[in-house]
Coordinates of C-alpha atoms in Angstrom, one line a residue:
X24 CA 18.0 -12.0 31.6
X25 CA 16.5 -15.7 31.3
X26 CA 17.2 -17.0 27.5
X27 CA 15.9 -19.9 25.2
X28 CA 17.3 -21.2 21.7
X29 CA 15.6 -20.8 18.5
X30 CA 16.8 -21.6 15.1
X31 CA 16.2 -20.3 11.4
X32 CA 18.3 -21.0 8.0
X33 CA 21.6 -19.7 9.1
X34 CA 21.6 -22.0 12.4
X35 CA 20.7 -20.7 16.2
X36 CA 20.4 -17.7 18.1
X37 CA 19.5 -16.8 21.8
X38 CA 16.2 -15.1 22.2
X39 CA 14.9 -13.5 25.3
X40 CA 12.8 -15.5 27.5
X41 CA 9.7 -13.3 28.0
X42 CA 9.3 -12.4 24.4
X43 CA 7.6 -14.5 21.6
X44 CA 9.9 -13.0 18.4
X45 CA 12.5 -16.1 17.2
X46 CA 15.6 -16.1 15.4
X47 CA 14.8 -13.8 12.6
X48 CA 13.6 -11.3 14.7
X49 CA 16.3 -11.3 17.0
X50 CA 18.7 -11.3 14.1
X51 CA 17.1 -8.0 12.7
X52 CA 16.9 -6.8 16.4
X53 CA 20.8 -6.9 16.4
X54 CA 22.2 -6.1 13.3
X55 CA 20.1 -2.8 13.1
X56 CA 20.9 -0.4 15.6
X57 CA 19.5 2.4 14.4
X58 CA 16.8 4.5 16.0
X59 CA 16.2 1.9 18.8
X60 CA 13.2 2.6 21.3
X61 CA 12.2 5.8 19.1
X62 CA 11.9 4.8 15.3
X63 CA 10.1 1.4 15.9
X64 CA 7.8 0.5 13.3
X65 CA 4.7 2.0 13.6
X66 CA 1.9 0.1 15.5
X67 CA -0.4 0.7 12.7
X68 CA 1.7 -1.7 10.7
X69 CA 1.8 -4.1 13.8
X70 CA -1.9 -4.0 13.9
X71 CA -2.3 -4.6 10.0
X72 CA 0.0 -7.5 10.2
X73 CA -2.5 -8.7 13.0
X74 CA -5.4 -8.6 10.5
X75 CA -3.7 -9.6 7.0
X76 CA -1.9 -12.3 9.3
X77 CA -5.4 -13.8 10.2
X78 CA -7.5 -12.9 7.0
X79 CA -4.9 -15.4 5.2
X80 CA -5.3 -17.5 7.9
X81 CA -9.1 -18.1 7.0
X82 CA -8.5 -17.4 3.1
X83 CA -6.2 -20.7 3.5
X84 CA -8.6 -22.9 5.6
X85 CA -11.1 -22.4 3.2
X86 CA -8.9 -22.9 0.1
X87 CA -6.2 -25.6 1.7
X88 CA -8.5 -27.4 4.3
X89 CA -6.0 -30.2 4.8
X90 CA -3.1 -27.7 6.1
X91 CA -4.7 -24.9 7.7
X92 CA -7.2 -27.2 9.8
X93 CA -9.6 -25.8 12.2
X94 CA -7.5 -25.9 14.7
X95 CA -4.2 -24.1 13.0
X96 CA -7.0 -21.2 12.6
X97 CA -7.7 -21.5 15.5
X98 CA -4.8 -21.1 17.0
X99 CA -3.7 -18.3 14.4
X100 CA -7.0 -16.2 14.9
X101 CA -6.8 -16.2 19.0
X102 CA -2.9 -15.0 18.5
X103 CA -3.8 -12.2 15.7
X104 CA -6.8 -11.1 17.9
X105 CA -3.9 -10.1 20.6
X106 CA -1.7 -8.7 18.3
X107 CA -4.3 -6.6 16.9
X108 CA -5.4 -5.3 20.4
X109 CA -2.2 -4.4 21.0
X110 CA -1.7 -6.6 23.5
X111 CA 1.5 -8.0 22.0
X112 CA 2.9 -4.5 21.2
X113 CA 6.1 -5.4 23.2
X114 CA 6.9 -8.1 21.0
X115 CA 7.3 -6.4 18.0
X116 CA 10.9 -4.6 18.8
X117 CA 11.7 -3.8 15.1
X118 CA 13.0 -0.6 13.8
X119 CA 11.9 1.4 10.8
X120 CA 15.4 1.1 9.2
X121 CA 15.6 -2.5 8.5
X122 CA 15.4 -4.4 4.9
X123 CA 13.7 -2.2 2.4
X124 CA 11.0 -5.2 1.7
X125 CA 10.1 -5.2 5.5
X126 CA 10.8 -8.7 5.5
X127 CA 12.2 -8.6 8.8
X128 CA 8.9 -7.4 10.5
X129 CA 7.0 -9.6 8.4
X130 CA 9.3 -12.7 9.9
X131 CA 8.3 -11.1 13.2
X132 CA 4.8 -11.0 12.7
X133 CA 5.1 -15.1 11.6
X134 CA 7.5 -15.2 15.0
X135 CA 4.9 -14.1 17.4
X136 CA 1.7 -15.0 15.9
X137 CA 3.3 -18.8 16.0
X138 CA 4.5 -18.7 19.4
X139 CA 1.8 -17.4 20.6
X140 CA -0.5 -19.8 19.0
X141 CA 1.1 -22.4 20.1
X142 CA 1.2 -21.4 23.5
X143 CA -2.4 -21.1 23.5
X144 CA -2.9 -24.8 21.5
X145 CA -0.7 -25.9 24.4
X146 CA 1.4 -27.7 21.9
X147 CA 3.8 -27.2 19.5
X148 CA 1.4 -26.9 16.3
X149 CA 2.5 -23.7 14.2
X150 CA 5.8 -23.0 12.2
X151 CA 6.4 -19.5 11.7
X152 CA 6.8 -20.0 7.6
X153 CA 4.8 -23.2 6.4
X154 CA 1.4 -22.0 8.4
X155 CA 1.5 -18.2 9.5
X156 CA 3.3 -17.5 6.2
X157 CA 1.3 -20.0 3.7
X158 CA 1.0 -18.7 0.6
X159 CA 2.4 -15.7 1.2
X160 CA 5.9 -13.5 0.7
X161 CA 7.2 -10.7 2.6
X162 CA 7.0 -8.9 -0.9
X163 CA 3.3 -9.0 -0.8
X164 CA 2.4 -8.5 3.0
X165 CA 4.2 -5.8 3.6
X166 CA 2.5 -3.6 0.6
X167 CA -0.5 -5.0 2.0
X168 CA 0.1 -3.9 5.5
X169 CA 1.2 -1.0 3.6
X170 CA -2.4 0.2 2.6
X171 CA -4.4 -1.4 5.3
X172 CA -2.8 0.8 7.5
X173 CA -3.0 4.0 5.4
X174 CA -7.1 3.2 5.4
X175 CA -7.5 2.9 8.6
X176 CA -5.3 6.3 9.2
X177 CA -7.7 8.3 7.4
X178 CA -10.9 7.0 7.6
X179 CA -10.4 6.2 11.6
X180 CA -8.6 9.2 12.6
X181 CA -7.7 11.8 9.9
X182 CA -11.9 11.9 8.7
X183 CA -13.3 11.9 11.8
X184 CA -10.4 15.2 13.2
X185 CA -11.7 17.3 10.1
X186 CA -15.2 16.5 10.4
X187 CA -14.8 18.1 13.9
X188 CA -13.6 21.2 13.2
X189 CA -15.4 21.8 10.1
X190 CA -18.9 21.5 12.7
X191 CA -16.9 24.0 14.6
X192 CA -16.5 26.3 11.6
X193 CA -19.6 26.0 10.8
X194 CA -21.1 27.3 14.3
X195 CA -19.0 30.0 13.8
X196 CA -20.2 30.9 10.8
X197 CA -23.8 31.2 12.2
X198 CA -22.9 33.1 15.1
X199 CA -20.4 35.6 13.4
X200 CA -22.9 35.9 10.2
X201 CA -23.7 39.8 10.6
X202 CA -20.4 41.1 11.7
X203 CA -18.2 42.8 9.3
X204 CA -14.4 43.3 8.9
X205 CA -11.9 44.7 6.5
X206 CA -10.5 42.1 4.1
X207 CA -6.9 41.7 3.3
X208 CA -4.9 41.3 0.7
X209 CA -1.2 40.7 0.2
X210 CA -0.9 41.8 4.5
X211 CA -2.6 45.0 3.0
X212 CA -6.0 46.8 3.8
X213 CA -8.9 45.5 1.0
X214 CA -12.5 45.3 0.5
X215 CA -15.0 44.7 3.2
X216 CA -15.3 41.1 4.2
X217 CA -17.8 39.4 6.5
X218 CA -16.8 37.6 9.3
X219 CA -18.7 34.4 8.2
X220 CA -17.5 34.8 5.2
X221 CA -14.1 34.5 5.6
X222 CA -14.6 31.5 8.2
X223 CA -16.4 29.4 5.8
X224 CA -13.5 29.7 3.5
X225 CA -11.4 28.0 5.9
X226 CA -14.5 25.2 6.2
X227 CA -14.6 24.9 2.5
X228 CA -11.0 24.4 2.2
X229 CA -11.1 21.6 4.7
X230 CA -13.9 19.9 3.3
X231 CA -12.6 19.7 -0.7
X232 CA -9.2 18.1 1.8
X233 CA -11.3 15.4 2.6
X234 CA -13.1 14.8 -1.0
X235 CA -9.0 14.5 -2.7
X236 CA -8.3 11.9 0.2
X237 CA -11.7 9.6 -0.3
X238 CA -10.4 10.2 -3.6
X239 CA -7.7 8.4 -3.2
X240 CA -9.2 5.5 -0.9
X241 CA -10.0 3.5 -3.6
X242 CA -7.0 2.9 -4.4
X243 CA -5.4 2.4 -1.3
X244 CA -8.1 -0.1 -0.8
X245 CA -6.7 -3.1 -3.8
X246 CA -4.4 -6.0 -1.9
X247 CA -0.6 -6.9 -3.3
X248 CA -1.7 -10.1 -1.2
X249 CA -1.8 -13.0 -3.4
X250 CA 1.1 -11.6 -5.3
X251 CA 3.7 -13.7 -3.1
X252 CA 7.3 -13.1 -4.1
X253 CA 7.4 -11.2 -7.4
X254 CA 3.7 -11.2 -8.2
X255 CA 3.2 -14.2 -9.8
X256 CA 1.4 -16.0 -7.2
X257 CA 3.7 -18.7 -7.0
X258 CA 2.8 -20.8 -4.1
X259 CA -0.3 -19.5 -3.4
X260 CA -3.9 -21.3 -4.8
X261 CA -6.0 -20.4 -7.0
X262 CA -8.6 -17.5 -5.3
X263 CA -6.4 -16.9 -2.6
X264 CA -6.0 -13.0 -3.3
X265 CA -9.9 -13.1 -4.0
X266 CA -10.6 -14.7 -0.5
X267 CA -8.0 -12.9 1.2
X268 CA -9.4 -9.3 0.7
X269 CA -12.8 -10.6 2.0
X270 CA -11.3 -11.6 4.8
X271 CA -9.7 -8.5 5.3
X272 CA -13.0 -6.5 4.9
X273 CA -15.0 -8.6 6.9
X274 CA -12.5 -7.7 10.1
X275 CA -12.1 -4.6 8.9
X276 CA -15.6 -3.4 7.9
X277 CA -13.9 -1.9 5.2
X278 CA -14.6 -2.8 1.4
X279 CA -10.6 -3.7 0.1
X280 CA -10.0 -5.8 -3.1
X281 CA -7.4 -7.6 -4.6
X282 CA -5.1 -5.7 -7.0
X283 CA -6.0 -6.2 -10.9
X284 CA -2.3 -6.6 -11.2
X285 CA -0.1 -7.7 -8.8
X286 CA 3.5 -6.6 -11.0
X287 CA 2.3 -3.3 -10.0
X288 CA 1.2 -3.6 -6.7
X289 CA 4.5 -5.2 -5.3
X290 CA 6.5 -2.8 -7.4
X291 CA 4.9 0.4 -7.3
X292 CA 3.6 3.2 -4.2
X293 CA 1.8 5.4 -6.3
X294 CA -1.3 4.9 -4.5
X295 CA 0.7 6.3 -0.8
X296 CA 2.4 9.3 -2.6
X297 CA -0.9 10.2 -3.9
X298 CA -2.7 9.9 -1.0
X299 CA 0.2 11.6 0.7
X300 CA -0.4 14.6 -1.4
X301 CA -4.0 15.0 -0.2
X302 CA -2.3 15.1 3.4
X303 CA 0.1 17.7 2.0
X304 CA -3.2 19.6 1.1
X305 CA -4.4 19.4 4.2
X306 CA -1.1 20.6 5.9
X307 CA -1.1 23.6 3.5
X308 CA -5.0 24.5 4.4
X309 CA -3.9 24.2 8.2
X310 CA -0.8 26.0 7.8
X311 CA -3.5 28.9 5.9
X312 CA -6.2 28.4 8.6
X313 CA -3.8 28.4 11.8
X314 CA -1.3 31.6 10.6
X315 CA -4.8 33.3 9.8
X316 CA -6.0 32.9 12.9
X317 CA -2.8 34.0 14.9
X318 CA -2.6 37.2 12.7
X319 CA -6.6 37.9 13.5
X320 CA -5.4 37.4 17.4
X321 CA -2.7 39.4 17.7
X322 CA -1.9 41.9 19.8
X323 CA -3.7 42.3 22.6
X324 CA -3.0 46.2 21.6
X325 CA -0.4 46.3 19.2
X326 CA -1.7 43.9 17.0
X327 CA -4.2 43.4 14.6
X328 CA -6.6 42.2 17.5
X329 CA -9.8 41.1 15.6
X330 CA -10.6 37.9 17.7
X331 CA -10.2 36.5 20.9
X332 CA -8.5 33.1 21.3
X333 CA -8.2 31.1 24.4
X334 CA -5.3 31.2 26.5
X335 CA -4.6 28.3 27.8
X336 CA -0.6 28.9 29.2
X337 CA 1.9 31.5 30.2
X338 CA 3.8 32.4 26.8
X339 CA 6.9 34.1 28.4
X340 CA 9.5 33.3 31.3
X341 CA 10.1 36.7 31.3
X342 CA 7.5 39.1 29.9
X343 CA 4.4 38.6 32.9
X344 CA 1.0 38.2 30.9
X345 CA 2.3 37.3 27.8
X346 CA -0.1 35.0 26.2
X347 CA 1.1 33.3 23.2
X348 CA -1.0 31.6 20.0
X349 CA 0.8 28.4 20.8
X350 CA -2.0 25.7 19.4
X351 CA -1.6 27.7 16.0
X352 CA 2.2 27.5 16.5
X353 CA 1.9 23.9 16.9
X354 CA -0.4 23.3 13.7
X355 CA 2.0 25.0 11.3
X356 CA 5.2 23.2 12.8
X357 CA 3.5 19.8 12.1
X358 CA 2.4 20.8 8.5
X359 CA 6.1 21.9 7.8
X360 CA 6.6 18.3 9.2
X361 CA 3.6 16.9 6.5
X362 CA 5.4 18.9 3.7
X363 CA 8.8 17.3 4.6
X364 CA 7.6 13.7 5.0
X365 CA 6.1 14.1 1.6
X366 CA 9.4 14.8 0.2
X367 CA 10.3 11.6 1.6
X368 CA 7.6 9.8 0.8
X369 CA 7.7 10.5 -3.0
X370 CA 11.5 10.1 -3.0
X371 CA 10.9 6.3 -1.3
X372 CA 8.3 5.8 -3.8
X373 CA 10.7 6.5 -6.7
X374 CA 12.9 3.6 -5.9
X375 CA 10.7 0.7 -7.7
X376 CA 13.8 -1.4 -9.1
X377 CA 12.3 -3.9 -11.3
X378 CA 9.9 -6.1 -9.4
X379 CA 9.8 -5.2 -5.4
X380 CA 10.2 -1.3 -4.2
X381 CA 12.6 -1.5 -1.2
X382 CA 12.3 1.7 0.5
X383 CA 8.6 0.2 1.9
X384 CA 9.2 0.8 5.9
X385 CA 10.4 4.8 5.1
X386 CA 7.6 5.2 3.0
X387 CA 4.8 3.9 5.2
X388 CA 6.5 5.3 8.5
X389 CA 6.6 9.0 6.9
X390 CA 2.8 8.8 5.7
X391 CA 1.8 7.1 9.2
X392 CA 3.5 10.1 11.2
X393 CA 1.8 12.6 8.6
X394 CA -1.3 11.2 9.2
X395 CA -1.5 10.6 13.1
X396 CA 0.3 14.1 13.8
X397 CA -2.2 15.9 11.6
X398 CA -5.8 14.4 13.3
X399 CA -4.0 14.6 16.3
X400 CA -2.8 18.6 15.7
X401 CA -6.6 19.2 13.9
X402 CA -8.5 17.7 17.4
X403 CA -5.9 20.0 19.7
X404 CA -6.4 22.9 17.6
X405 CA -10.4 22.8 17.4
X406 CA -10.8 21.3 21.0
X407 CA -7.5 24.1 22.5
X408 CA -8.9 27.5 20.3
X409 CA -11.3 26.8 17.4
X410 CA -13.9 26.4 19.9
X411 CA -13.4 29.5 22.1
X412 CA -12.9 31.7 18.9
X413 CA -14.8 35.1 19.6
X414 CA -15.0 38.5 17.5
X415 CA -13.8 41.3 19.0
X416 CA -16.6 44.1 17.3
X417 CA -15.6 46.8 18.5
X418 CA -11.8 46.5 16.7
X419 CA -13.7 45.2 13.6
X420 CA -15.9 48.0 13.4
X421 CA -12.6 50.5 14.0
X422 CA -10.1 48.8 11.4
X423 CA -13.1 48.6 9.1
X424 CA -14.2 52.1 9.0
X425 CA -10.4 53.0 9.1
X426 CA -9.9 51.0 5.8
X427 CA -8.8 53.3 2.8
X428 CA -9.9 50.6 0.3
X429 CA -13.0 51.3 1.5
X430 CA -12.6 54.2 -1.7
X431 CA -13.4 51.4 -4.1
X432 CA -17.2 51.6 -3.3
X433 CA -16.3 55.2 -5.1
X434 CA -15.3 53.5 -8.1
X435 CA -18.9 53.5 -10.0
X436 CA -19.3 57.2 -8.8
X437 CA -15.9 59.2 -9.4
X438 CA -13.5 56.3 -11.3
X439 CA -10.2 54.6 -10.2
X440 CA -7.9 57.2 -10.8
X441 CA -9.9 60.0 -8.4
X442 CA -10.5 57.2 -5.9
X443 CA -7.5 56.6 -5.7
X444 CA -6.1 60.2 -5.4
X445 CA -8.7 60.0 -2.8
X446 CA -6.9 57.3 -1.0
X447 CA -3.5 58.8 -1.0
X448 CA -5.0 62.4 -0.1
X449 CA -6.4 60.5 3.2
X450 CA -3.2 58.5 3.6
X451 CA -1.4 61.5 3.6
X452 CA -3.2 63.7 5.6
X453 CA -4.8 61.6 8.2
X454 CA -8.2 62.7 7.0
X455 CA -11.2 60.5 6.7
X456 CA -12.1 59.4 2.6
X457 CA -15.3 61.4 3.0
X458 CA -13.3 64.9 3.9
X459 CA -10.3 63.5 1.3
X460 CA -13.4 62.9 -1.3
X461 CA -15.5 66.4 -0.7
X462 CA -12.0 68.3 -0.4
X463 CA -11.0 67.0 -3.9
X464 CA -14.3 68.1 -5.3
X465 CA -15.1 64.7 -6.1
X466 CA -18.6 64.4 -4.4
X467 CA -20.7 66.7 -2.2
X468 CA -21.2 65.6 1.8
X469 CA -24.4 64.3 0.4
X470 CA -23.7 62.6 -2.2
X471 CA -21.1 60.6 -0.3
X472 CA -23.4 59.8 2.2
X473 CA -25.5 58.4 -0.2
X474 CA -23.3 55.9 -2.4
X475 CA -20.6 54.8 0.9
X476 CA -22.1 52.0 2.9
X477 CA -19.5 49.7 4.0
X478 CA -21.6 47.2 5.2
X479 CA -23.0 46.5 1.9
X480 CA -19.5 45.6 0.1
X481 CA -19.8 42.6 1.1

């Protein structure tokens, strides 16, 4: 491998040829060998850096003309537009478990936005710290990256996955809407239940999800940028934090603001640990949803066998024809994932020691994962068996009019206590509630006939 020489602070350091990083990079790149080539930082903080990188780029030019000149931003802008892309991806080696201010990715950013610009000036016109970094701190771009990256995880992907299957659930709803089916309780027989019914509970749940997560946009949306090393500002001019978040929102297309107070906003993560709890409530509702439907599909004969689900693989090496619920499976394994990230995330969060946090790259990598694997699971699950859901009638009909709580509609008519001795005689016997009812002396043929319509429990 072909190397060059670059220098920072502490004096030089080879650097590979091919790659547009420096010295602080490449010092980070060596002293933290941990979770190499697997725990990278996320590319959605890559990609935020691209567009906070380039928004202060412009907030600069406008504010401090006579050192950002047209054709710094220029420069700048063409290199954040391929790091934003993605097209520099490969020059952003860091890993997750670096300095707890992300000051290391932040230097990287600075690194390859420089380089690159330069490159593309076809001279050497950027410096890494006095233009990519102007008036700017790790402290504040980090919790800025921070957000802009939680935004654009839930409104770009998390949204749009729910939104998906809830249309799905709703379809289902319609075409299900006459069929009726024994409810259950605690695994145990219950009322009547219809089908519909019980589907748009799993819609509803999904949609109050997304209401507690644009509930916590807002807040995710207000900018530590402007708040340089320990909020103060210092080195930064006057308007910078107000110009920045434009910026950001014009290349976003997302309305973000600049933090009221900027103490906080380096300091604190409430805003992710909330937010992170609405993905918790997600996780639980898909954990509800996905073991709901499994226990609906099982069987085929054994089970309780009330819907069909696509089967989309062989679920045994060794029992022939098994097929197995394995896009529920996968749901509930990433919301045990969810519900241990946010253990994580709330732990990072906790560790505000006076003026910076310095757990930031845990905290962001945890929500980032929680995010991406739940729209990813929610678009596998609708697209792999939410879609090919179907009733199975004829074992509704059965387990429905084999129900013993089906005795309650005999509440009004005979009271709890003789319903119930009703239920147990039937239990017991393996007689139908009608003979267990008439036997008892409870009610004449007729007169059960008259009061027991399952159908309209519901």
């Amino acid at each position: 491998m072909e190397y060059r020489i670059e220098h920072d602070s502490m004096g030089e350091v080879k650097v590979p040829a091919d790659k547009y990083w420096a010295a602080q990079t490449e010092r980070s790149h060596e002293n933290f060998l941990i979770g190499v080539g697997i725990e990278t930082m996320p590319r959605e903080i890559t990609h935020a850096f691209g567009i906070l990188k380039k928004a202060a780029a412009i907030a600069n030019h406008k504010l401090k003309p006579e050192k950002m000149t047209d054709q710094k931003l220029a420069a700048i802008s063409a290199a954040c537009d391929e790091v934003i892309s993605g097209q520099l991806n490969d020059h952003f080696p860091l890993v997750v478990w670096q300095t707890g201010s992300g000051t290391q990715s932040n230097m990287n950013a600075n690194e390859v936005i420089a380089n690159r610009g330069n490159e593309i000036a076809g001279e050497k016109l950027l410096h890494p710290n006095d233009d990519i970094n102007m008036s700017q701190s790790s402290n504040d771009t980090f919790p800025t990256a921070m957000h802009i990256s939680a935004v654009l995880a839930i409104e770009d992907k998390v949204f749009p996955a729910i939104d998906t299957l809830v249309e799905t659930f709703k379809r289902l709803e319609a075409e299900n809407e006459g069929i009726v089916k024994s409810g259950r309780t605690h695994l145990q027989d219950a009322t009547p239940i219809k089908f519909s019914q019980e589907i748009s509970g799993w819609r509803s749940s999904l949609e109050k999800d997304r209401k507690m997560l644009e509930i916590a946009l807002p807040e995710l949306k207000e900018l530590a940028l402007g708040g340089t090393a320990v909020g103060t500002g210092l080195n930064a001019p006057k308007g910078f934090d107000v110009e920045v978040a434009k910026a950001v929102s014009e290349l976003t297309g997302k309305q973000f603001v600049t933090a009221p107070n900027k103490f906080h906003a380096l300091t604190s993560k409430d805003e992710i640990v909330f937010a992170h709890g609405a993905l918790k409530a997600l996780a639980a509702d898909m954990m509800k949803i996905a073991n709901d439907v499994r226990w609906l599909a099982s069987g085929p004969r054994d089970g309780l066998g009330e819907i069909f689900i696509p089967e989309n693989e062989p679920g045994s090496s060794i029992m022939p024809g098994k097929v197995n619920p394995t896009q529920c499976e996968a749901v509930t394994m990433v919301a045990v994932q969810v519900m241990g990230n946010d253990v994580a995330v709330g732990m990072a969060a906790s560790q505000g020691n006076f003026e910076l946090n310095v757990f930031m790259p845990v905290c962001i990598y945890n929500f980032l994962q929680s995010a991406r694997l739940l729209s990813e699971a929610i678009v596998s699950f609708n697209k792999n068996c939410a879609v090919g859901i179907k009733a199975n009638r004829e074992k509704m009909h059965h387990n429905l009019h084999n129900s013993l709580m089906l005795v309650t509609a005999l509440n009004p008519y005979i009271g709890y206590e003789n319903a119930a001795k009703t239920a147990k005689k039937a239990y017991k016997e393996g007689i139908s509630l009608k003979e267990a009812c008439v036997s008892l002396g409870f009610l004449t043929e007729e007169k059960f006939d008259e009061v027991f319509h399952p159908e309209q429990m519901v």
